[in-house]
C-alpha cells in the first residue's frame, strides 16, 4: 500500500498530467470506474491500476485483465487526481497508436485549446459514428481532462493524432473538406448535408479560428451555423455538435 | 494602488467566487475586457473596476460609466482570479434581478451542475434568441466560471433564476414543455419543431437527468436527439445546442 503522496511512484503518476511525460512514457491516466471500464472494454492495454481500500470496483476491473490493483491511501488518490472530488480507481493505460485518416466522416480539431471542448467533441463524434482527427497544435487528446470530458468516447471512435500536412483540404484521404466559421457560406450547410462522399468538418481554435490559407483553399468549403442575430457566436463544441447532427440527420433521411 | 493579496478588499473580492458571498452582497466578479465591456453595454451596474498599471483597456472602460479603476499589483490580480492566466480588468457588478418567465422560447437548466455547461447553454440561448431559466438546484448562473463560459451572453438574453414550482410543466407561463432525455419520444423532435406557440426545453442534470415526476407529467413531452448507435450520450450543452438549433431552423422555414 502506498501511503505517502511523496512516494516516487506517485510523483511519476502526477507527471502524466503533463503532455511531455505522456509523450516520453507513451502512457496516460484515467480516473473513475466508468473510464477504466470503457478502456478495458475497448481493448486498450491497462498497465497499472491504483485504488483505495474501500474501492470495490477496482478488484473486479483488474481481474478482467489479470491485474491486481495497488492499494493507495485517500491522500495519494487526491495527489494523483486533478479533480476536486477525486474518484478512484486510477488506471494507467498505454496510449493507443494514432489511427490513419480514413474515408469516413471525420471532425477535425484545428488547434482546439480547451480540454473540455476537445473531449466534448470526441464524445459527440462517437455518438454520431464519426472519426476524430486533431492537428499538432491541438490540446493533447490523451490528457486526463480530455478523457474525462469525453466520458469514454475515446475507446469507441477512431482518433487520428498524426495528421499529415493539409493540402487541398483532406482530398488525399478522400474527404470533402468543410471549415466551420462564423462568416461561412450560407449555402455550406446544404452542401454539407448533400455531400454524397465522406466529409471532414474542421473546427477552429476557440479564439483564432483556422489559418487563412485553409479558408482560401479552393478545395475547402466553408459552413456556418445560421443564427438569427448573426453577431453572436457559439461555443466550438456546440457548433461542432450542430454540424455533425445536421449531416447525420440528412444521411438518415429523416 | 493595492499591492498585497492579503488586503481586506482583495479578500472580499475573492469571496465573490462563493455563492454565499454573492447572495449576501448581490454582487459578482467579471474578468477580462470583453466581459466587462459586455456588462457595461448591457446596462448592468458596474460597482468597481480593478486593473493593473499596464492594462490600458480599464481606463477607457471605466470612463464609459464614470468610474476610475483601482490600481492593483499583478499578484493581486492572480489572487482575485481563478484562472491560470488571469486577464484584467476585474469588474464587480450588481447582479441583475431575475427576469420573469415569459411566453418566449426558453431553455430551462434543471440542476445543471457544471459551470461550463451552464455558461455554454446561456451562450447558445443568446445566439438563437432564446431566454434562459434555471432551477434552484442549478449552479449559480452568476458564478464567475459561468460568466466566463457564456462569453458575455448573460447581458444579451433574459435570465430567470427564481423559477416558480413546476406544475403541469410551464403551462402557467404559456410554454409548452419538452424535456430532453436520452430515452425520449422519437416523435418529440418533430413536435418540438412544429409547436406553434413558445416552448420550454428542459435540460436535466448531467448525471441524474430530471425527476421522474417531470417525465410522467401529462403536460410534458419528451424529446431526444436521435443518434445512430443509441447507446451513446451527448454532453448536456451539446444536446441543448442541437435542440435549440432544430427548433430555430424549423421556425426560420429553411
PDB file of C-alpha atoms in Angstrom, chain A residues 120 123-124 126-129 156 189 225-229 232-235 237-238 241-242 245-246 248-249 254, chain B residues 120 123-124 126-129 156 189 225-229 232-235 237-238 241-242 245-246 248-249 254:
ATOM      1  CA  UNK A 120     -16.892  17.022 -25.727  1.00  0.00           C
ATOM      2  CA  UNK A 123     -17.989  12.385 -27.261  1.00  0.00           C
ATOM      3  CA  UNK A 124     -20.243  13.892 -29.938  1.00  0.00           C
ATOM      4  CA  UNK A 126     -18.674   8.801 -31.071  1.00  0.00           C
ATOM      5  CA  UNK A 127     -22.399   9.420 -30.593  1.00  0.00           C
ATOM      6  CA  UNK A 128     -22.864  10.131 -34.299  1.00  0.00           C
ATOM      7  CA  UNK A 129     -20.427   7.491 -35.559  1.00  0.00           C
ATOM      8  CA  UNK A 156     -15.477   3.984 -29.152  1.00  0.00           C
ATOM      9  CA  UNK A 189     -24.895  23.852 -44.637  1.00  0.00           C
ATOM     10  CA  UNK A 225     -24.444  27.594 -38.216  1.00  0.00           C
ATOM     11  CA  UNK A 226     -27.212  30.062 -39.099  1.00  0.00           C
ATOM     12  CA  UNK A 227     -28.131  32.325 -36.176  1.00  0.00           C
ATOM     13  CA  UNK A 228     -30.937  34.879 -36.145  1.00  0.00           C
ATOM     14  CA  UNK A 229     -28.840  37.748 -34.819  1.00  0.00           C
ATOM     15  CA  UNK A 232     -23.374  36.106 -31.682  1.00  0.00           C
ATOM     16  CA  UNK A 233     -21.034  33.167 -31.558  1.00  0.00           C
ATOM     17  CA  UNK A 234     -21.342  29.603 -30.368  1.00  0.00           C
ATOM     18  CA  UNK A 235     -19.014  27.518 -28.238  1.00  0.00           C
ATOM     19  CA  UNK A 237     -18.114  22.107 -29.219  1.00  0.00           C
ATOM     20  CA  UNK A 238     -21.735  23.250 -29.616  1.00  0.00           C
ATOM     21  CA  UNK A 241     -22.414  19.204 -32.352  1.00  0.00           C
ATOM     22  CA  UNK A 242     -24.913  21.053 -34.528  1.00  0.00           C
ATOM     23  CA  UNK A 245     -26.154  16.429 -36.221  1.00  0.00           C
ATOM     24  CA  UNK A 246     -27.227  18.252 -39.377  1.00  0.00           C
ATOM     25  CA  UNK A 248     -26.356  12.855 -39.597  1.00  0.00           C
ATOM     26  CA  UNK A 249     -29.992  13.810 -39.962  1.00  0.00           C
ATOM     27  CA  UNK A 254     -35.414  12.000 -41.633  1.00  0.00           C
TER      28      UNK A 254
ATOM     29  CA  UNK B 120     -22.321  27.403 -22.738  1.00  0.00           C
ATOM     30  CA  UNK B 123     -24.302  31.478 -24.858  1.00  0.00           C
ATOM     31  CA  UNK B 124     -26.283  29.194 -27.179  1.00  0.00           C
ATOM     32  CA  UNK B 126     -28.414  34.198 -26.730  1.00  0.00           C
ATOM     33  CA  UNK B 127     -27.196  33.106 -30.172  1.00  0.00           C
ATOM     34  CA  UNK B 128     -30.620  31.702 -31.060  1.00  0.00           C
ATOM     35  CA  UNK B 129     -32.664  34.415 -29.343  1.00  0.00           C
ATOM     36  CA  UNK B 156     -27.824  39.683 -24.205  1.00  0.00           C
ATOM     37  CA  UNK B 189     -38.250  16.227 -32.182  1.00  0.00           C
ATOM     38  CA  UNK B 225     -31.538  13.799 -30.112  1.00  0.00           C
ATOM     39  CA  UNK B 226     -31.536  10.833 -32.494  1.00  0.00           C
ATOM     40  CA  UNK B 227     -28.186   9.013 -32.545  1.00  0.00           C
ATOM     41  CA  UNK B 228     -27.289   6.107 -34.814  1.00  0.00           C
ATOM     42  CA  UNK B 229     -25.889   3.873 -32.082  1.00  0.00           C
ATOM     43  CA  UNK B 232     -24.081   6.799 -26.583  1.00  0.00           C
ATOM     44  CA  UNK B 233     -24.823  10.043 -24.805  1.00  0.00           C
ATOM     45  CA  UNK B 234     -24.161  13.679 -25.543  1.00  0.00           C
ATOM     46  CA  UNK B 235     -22.802  16.412 -23.334  1.00  0.00           C
ATOM     47  CA  UNK B 237     -24.746  21.655 -23.567  1.00  0.00           C
ATOM     48  CA  UNK B 238     -24.302  19.943 -26.937  1.00  0.00           C
ATOM     49  CA  UNK B 241     -27.460  23.291 -28.735  1.00  0.00           C
ATOM     50  CA  UNK B 242     -28.845  20.744 -31.162  1.00  0.00           C
ATOM     51  CA  UNK B 245     -30.977  24.751 -33.432  1.00  0.00           C
ATOM     52  CA  UNK B 246     -33.569  22.250 -34.633  1.00  0.00           C
ATOM     53  CA  UNK B 248     -34.752  27.597 -34.771  1.00  0.00           C
ATOM     54  CA  UNK B 249     -34.312  26.051 -38.196  1.00  0.00           C
ATOM     55  CA  UNK B 254     -35.290  26.725 -44.001  1.00  0.00           C
TER      56      UNK B 254
END
